[in-house]
Tab-separated table of C-alpha atoms in Angstrom:
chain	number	residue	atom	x	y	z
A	75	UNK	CA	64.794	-8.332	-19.575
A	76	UNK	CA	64.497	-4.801	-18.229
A	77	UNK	CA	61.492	-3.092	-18.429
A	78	UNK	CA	61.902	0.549	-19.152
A	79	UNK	CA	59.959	2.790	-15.964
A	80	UNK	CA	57.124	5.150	-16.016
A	81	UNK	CA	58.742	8.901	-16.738
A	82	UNK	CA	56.243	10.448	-14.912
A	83	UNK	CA	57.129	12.918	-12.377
A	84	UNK	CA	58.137	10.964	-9.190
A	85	UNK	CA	58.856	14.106	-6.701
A	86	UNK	CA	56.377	12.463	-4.086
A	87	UNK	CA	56.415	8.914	-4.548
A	88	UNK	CA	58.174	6.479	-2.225
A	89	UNK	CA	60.924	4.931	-3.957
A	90	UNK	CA	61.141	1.788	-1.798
A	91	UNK	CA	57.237	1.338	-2.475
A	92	UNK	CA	57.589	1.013	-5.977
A	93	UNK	CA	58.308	-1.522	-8.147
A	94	UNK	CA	62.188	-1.793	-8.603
A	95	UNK	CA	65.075	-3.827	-9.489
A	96	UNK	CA	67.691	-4.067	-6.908
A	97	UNK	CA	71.715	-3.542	-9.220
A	98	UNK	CA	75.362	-3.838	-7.887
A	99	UNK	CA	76.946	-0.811	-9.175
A	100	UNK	CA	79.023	-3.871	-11.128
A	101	UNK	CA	76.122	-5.024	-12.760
A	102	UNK	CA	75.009	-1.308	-13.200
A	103	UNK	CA	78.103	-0.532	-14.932
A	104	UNK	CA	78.032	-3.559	-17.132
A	105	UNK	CA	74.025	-3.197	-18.247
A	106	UNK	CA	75.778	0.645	-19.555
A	107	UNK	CA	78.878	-0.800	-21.164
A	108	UNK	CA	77.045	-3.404	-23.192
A	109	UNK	CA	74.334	-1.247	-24.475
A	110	UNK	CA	71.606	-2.348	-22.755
A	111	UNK	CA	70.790	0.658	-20.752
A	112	UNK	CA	71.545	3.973	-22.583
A	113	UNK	CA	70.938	7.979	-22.353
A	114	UNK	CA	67.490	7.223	-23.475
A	115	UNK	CA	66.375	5.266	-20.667
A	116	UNK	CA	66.710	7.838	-18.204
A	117	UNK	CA	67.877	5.903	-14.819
A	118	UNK	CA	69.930	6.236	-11.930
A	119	UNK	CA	71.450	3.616	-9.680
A	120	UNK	CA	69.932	5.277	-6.364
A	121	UNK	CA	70.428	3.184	-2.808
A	122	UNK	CA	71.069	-0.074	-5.439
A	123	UNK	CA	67.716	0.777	-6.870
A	124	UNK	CA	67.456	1.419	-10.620
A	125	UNK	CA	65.306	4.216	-10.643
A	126	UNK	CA	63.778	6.508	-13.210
A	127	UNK	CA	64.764	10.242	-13.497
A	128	UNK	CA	62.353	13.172	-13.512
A	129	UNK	CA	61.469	13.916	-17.039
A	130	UNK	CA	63.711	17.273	-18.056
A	131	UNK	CA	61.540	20.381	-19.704
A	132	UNK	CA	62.544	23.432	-21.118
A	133	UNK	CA	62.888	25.604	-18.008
A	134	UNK	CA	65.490	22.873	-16.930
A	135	UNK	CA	67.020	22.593	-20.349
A	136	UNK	CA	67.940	26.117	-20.392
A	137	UNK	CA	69.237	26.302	-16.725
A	138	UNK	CA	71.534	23.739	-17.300
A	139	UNK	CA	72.486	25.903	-20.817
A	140	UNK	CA	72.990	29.120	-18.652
A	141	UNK	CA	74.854	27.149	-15.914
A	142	UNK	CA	77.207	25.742	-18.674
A	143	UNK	CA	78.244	29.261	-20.068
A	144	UNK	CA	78.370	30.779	-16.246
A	145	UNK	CA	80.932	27.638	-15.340
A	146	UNK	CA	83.329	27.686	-18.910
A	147	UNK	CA	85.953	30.069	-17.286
A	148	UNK	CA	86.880	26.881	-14.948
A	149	UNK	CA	87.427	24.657	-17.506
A	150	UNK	CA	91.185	25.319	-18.100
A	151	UNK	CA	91.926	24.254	-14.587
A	152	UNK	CA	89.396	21.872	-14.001
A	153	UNK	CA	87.238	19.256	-16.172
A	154	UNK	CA	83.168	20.218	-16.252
A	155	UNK	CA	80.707	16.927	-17.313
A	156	UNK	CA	77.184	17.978	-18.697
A	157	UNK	CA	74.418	14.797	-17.611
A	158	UNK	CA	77.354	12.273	-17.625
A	159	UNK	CA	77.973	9.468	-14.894
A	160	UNK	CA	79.260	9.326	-11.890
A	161	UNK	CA	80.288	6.437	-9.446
A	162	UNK	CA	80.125	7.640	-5.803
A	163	UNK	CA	80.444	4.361	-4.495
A	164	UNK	CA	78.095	0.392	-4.190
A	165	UNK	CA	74.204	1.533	-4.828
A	166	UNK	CA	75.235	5.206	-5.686
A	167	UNK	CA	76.026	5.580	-9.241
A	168	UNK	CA	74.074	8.705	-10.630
A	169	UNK	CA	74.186	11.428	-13.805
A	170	UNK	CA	74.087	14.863	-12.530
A	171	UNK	CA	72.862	18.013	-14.705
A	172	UNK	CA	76.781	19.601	-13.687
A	173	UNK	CA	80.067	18.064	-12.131
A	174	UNK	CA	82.938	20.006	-11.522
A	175	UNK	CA	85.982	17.610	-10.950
A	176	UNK	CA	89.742	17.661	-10.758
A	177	UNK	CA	92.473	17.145	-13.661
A	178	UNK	CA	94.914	14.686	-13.279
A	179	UNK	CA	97.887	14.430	-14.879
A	180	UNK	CA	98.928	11.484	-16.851
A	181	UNK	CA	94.909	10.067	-16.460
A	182	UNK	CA	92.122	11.344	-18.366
A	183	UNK	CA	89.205	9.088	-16.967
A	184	UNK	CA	89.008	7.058	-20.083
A	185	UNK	CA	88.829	3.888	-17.731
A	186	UNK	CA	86.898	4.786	-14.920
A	187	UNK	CA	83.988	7.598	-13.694
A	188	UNK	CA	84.850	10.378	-11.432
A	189	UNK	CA	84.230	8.987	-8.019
A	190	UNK	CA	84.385	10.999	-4.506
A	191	UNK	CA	88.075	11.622	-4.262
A	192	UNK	CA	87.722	13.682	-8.114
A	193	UNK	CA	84.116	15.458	-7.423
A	194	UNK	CA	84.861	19.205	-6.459
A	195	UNK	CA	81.166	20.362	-7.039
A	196	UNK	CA	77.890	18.558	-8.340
A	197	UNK	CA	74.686	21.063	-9.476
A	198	UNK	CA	71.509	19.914	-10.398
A	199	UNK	CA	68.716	22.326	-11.947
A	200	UNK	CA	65.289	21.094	-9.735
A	201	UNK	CA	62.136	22.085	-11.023
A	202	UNK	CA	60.085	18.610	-11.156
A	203	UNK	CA	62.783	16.955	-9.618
A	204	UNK	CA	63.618	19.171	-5.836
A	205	UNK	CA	62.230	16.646	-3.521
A	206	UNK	CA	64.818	14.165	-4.810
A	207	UNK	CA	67.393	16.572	-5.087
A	208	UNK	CA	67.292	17.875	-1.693
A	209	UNK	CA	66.171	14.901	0.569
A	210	UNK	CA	66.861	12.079	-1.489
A	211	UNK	CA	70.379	13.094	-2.955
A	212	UNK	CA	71.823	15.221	-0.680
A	213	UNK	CA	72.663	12.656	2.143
A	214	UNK	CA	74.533	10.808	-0.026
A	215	UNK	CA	76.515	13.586	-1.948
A	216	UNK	CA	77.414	14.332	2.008
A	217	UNK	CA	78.202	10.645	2.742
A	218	UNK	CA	80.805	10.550	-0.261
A	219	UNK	CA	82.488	14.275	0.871
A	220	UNK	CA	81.281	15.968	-2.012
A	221	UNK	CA	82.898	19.596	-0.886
A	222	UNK	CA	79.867	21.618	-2.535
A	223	UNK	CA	76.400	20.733	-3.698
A	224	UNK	CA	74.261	23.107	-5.321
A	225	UNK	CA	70.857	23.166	-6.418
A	226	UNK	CA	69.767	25.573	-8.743
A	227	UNK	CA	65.958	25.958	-8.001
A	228	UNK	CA	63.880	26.896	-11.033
A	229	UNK	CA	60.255	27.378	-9.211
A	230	UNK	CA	62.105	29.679	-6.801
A	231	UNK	CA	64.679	30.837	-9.071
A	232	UNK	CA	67.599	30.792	-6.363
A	233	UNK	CA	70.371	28.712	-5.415
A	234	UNK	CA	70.443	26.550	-2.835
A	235	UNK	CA	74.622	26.135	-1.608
A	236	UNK	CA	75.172	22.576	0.440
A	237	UNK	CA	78.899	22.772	2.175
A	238	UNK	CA	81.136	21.426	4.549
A	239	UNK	CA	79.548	17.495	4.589
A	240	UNK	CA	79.074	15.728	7.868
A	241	UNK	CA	77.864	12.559	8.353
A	242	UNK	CA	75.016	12.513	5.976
A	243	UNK	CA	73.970	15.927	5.986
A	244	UNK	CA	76.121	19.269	5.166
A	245	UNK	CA	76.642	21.775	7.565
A	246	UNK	CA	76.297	24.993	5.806
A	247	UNK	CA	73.280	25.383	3.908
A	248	UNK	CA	72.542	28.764	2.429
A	249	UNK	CA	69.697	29.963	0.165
A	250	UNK	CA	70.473	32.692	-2.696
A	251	UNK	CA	68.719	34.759	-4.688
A	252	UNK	CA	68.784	38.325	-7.522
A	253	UNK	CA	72.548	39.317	-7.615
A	254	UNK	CA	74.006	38.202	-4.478
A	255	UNK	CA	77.048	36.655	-5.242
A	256	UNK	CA	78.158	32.998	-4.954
A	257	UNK	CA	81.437	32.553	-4.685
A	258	UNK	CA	82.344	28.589	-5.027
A	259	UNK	CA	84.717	27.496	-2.242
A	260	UNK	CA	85.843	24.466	-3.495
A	261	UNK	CA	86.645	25.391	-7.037
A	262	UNK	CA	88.815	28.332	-7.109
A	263	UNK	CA	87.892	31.319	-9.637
A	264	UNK	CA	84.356	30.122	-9.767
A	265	UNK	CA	81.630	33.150	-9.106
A	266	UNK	CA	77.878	33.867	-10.199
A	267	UNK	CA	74.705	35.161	-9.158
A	268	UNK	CA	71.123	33.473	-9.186
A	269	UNK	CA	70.308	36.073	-11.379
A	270	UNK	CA	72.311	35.160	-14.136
A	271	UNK	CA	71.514	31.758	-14.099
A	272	UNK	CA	68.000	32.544	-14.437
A	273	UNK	CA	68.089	35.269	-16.668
């Protein structure tokens, strides 16, 4: 039996110290395919650790919105998933706000998640939510090569640009706000300002 978690806001809690249920991505996978966790339970697979997401309000809502009309040019070159499911690997299998990931010919992921080798850019709107986001999350985009991780911070109202992973960290990391202008390296034709997004 699973018990459904707490969706209170979890920014500051330990995630080892609370109560938890330790999941092979496997077993992960096939508690999704057989219905017994869905969209409404609002979990990740984090470090093998079914864990609760940070509940969503409407400043986040309407970030992602923006964010989704700012990244439709792409979409004829590349494939754009809105809160859908990715498997980066054992213990790491997670549902970010945006993923930007490759087309490929002849297979149209109706078998299988986008994994590492597919992932051009992940983005996840943080209001509730940054502490996991940037500490929690970010080592293990890096670990899996993500090219480009970007958090758009709603508090703040900027954009926070992870590139160029190493190890578990990335070694760019650049903050930016009003209309400078981010241009995405690892998705060509993709450009926007913080200012747009939080318009």
């Amino acid at each position: 039996m699973i018990v459904k978690a707490d969706h209170h806001d979890q920014s500051n809690i330990d995630l080892e110290a609370m109560p938890h249920w330790r999941c092979s991505s496997e077993r992960y996978l096939e508690l999704i395919n057989s219905g017994t966790l869905g969209p409404s339970d609002k979990v990740e697979l984090i470090n093998g650790i079914i864990t609760a997401m940070s509940p969503a309000g409407p400043e986040h809502d309407y970030t992602i919105v923006q964010l989704t009309e700012l990244l439709m040019p792409v979409i004829p070159k590349y494939h754009l998933k809105i809160q859908g499911t990715i498997n980066l690997g054992e213990g790491q299998i997670f549902d970010p706000d945006l993923v930007v990931y490759k087309r490929r010919e002849g297979d149209t992921y109706r078998h299988h998640h986008p994994g590492p080798d597919d992932i051009l850019l992940i983005i996840e709107a943080a209001a509730s939510s940054m502490k996991r986001d940037a500490q929690v999350k970010m080592p293990i985009y890096a670990r899996a090569g993500i090219p480009e991780y970007w958090i758009a911070d709603i508090e703040n109202q900027s954009l926070i640009v992870h590139r160029d992973p190493q190890e578990a960290e990335y070694a760019s990391i650049q903050t930016f706000q009003g209309d400078a202008v981010v241009q995405a390296t690892a998705v060509q034709g993709l450009s926007l300002t913080p200012a747009a997004i939080f318009a």
